[in-house]
Tab-separated table of C-alpha atoms in Angstrom:
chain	number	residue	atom	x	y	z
A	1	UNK	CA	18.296	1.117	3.154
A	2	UNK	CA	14.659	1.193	3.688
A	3	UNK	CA	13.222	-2.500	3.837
A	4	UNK	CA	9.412	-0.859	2.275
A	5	UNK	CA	7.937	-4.206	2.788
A	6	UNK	CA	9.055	-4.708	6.352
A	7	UNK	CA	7.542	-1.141	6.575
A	8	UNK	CA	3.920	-2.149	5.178
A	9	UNK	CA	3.566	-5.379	7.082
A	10	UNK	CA	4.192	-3.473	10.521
A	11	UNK	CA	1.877	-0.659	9.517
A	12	UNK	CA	-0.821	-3.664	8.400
A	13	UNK	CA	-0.730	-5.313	11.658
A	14	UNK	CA	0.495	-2.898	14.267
A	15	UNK	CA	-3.188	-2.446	15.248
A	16	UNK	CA	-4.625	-5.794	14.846
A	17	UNK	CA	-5.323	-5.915	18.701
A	18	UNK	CA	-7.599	-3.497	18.166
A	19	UNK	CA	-9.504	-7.223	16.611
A	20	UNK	CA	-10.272	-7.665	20.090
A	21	UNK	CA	-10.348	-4.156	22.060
A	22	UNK	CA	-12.001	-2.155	19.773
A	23	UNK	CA	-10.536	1.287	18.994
A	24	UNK	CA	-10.115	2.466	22.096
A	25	UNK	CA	-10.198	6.642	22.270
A	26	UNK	CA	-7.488	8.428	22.528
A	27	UNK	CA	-8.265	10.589	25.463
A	28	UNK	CA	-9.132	7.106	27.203
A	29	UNK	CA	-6.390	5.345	26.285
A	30	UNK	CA	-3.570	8.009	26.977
A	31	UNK	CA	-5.349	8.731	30.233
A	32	UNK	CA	-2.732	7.186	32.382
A	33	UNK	CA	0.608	5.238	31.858
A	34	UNK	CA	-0.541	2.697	33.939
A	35	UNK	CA	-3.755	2.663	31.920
A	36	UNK	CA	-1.635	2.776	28.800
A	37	UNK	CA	0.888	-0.125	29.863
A	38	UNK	CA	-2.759	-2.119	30.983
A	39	UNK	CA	-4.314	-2.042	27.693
A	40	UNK	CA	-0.457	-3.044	25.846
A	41	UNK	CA	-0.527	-6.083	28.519
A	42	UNK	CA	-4.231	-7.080	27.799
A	43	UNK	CA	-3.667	-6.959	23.847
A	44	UNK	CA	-0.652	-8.940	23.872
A	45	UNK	CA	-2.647	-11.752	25.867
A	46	UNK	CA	-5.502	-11.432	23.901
A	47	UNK	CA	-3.308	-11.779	20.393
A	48	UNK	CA	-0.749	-14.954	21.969
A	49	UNK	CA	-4.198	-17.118	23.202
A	50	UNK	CA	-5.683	-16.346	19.791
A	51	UNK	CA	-2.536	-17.574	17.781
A	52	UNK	CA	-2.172	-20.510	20.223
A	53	UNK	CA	-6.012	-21.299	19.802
A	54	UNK	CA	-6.524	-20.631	15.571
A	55	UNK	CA	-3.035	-21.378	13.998
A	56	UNK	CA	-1.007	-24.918	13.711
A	57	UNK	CA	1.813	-24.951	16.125
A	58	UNK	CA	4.039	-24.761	12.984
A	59	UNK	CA	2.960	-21.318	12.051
A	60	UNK	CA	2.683	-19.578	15.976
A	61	UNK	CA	6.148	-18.474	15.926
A	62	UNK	CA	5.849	-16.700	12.389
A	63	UNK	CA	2.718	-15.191	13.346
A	64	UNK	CA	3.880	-13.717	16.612
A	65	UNK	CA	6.289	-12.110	14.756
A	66	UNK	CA	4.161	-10.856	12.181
A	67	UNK	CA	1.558	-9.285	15.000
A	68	UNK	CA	4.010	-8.092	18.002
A	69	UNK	CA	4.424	-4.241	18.345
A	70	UNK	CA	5.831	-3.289	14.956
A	71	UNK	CA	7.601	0.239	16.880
A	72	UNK	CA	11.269	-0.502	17.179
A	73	UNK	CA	14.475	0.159	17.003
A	74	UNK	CA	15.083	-0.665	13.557
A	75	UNK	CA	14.323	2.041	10.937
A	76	UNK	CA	11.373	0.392	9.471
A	77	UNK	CA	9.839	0.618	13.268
A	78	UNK	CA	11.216	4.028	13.575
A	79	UNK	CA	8.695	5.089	10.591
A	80	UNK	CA	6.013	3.422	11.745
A	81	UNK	CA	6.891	5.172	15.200
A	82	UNK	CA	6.640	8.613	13.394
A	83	UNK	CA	3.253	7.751	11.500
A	84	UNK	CA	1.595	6.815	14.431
A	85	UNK	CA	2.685	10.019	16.264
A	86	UNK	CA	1.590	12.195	13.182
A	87	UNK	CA	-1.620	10.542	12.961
A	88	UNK	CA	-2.084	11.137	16.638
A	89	UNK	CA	-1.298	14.568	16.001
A	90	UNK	CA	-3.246	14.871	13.566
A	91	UNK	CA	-5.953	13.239	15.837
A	92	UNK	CA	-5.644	16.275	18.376
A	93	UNK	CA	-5.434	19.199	15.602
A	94	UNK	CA	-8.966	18.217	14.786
A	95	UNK	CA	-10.324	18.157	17.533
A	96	UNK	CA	-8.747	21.289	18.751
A	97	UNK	CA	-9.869	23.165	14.908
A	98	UNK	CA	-13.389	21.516	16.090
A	99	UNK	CA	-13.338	23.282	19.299
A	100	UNK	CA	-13.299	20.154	21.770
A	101	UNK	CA	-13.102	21.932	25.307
A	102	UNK	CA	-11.335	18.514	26.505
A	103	UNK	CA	-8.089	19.844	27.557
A	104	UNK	CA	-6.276	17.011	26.690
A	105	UNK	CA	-6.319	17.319	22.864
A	106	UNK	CA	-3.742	19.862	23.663
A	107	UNK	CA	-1.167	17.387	25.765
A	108	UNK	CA	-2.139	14.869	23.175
A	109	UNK	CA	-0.166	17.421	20.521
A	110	UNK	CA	2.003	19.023	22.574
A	111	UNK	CA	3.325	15.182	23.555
A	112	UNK	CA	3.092	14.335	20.152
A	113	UNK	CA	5.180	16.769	18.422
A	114	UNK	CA	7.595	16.168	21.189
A	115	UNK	CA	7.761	12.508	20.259
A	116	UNK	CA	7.690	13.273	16.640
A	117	UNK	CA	10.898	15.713	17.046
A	118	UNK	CA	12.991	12.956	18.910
A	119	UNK	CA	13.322	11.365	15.299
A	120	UNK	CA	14.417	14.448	13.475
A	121	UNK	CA	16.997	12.426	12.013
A	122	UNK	CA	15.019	10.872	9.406
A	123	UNK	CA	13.897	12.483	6.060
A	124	UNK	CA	10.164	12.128	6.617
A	125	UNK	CA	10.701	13.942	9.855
A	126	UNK	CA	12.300	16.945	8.523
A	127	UNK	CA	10.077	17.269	5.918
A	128	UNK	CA	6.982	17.014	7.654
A	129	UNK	CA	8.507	19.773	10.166
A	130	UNK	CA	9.630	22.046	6.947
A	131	UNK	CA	6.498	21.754	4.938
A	132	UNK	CA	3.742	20.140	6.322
A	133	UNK	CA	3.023	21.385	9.713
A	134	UNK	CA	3.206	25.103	9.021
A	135	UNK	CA	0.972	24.594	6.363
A	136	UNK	CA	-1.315	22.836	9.171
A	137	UNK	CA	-0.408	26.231	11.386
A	138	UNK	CA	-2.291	28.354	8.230
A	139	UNK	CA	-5.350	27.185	8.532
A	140	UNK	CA	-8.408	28.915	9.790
A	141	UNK	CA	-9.719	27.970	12.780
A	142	UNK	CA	-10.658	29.394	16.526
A	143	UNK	CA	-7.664	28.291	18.887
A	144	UNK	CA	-4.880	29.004	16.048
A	145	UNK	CA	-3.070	31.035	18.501
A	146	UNK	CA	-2.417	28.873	21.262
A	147	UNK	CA	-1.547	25.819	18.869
A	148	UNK	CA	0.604	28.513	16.970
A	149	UNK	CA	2.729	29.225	20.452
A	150	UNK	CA	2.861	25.460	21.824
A	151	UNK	CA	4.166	24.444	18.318
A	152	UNK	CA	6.843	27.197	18.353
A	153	UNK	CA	8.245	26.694	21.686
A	154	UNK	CA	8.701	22.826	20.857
A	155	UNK	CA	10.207	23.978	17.533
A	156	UNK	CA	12.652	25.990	19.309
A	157	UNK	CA	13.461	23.638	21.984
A	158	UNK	CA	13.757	20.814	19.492
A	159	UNK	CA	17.619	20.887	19.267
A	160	UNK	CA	17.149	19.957	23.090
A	161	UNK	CA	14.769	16.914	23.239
């Protein structure tokens, strides 16, 4: 059983360090792991010395709860999981219909579709697989081919990651 408001409050919050970072671009921030991993350790600081300095001591623990990394194990952080990766994707797909020479759009989706296929056991998964990325796949644009042939081969491989 889905807990839908467990769901919304981790998709509300999930990028409040971004309060203090700023959106940071996706080419920049997926750069590097250790680049990655940097920016996760300089949020959570940033988010822990704001709750210690703005909220009674009485309320910290709730809202370090509330603002920690909402993507987890449990099914509500599965979702949120998926969401991000299909926005991600989603992220790359433009950019690559938009012509960006910036090779990385392409890891960007390839990684993402990966990640996205790891939770083929929920619902949303399957469907979004079934229906909406080959209707993504029909649209008009210049490197169709290529994304056409990276999305297959992770389709076909998808029993295996």
């Amino acid at each position: 059983e889905i807990n839908w408001k467990y769901v919304y409050e981790k998709a509300l919050n999930h990028d409040y360090p971004e309060i203090f970072t700023g959106d940071i671009k996706t080419p920049v921030k997926y750069a590097s792991k250790e680049l990655k991993r940097l920016f996760s350790e300089v949020e959570e600081e940033m988010i822990g010395k704001f709750i210690d300095s703005e909220f009674p001591e009485a309320y910290r623990e709730i809202y370090r709860e509330r603002l920690k990394e909402g993507k987890d194990d449990t099914l509500e952080g599965q979702i949120l999981s998926v969401a991000d990766k299909i926005d991600l994707l989603y992220e790359s797909f433009g950019e690559i219909q938009k012509r960006n020479p910036e090779p990385l759009y392409f890891e960007i989706y390839d990684k993402s579709l990966r990640t996205i296929i790891k939770f083929k056991h929920l619902y949303c998964v399957q469907d979004f697989l079934d229906n909406i990325l080959p209707d993504m796949l029909q649209e008009k644009f210049i490197p169709r081919s290529e994304l056409r042939e990276i999305t297959m081969a992770i389709l076909q491989q998808k029993d295996n990651i």
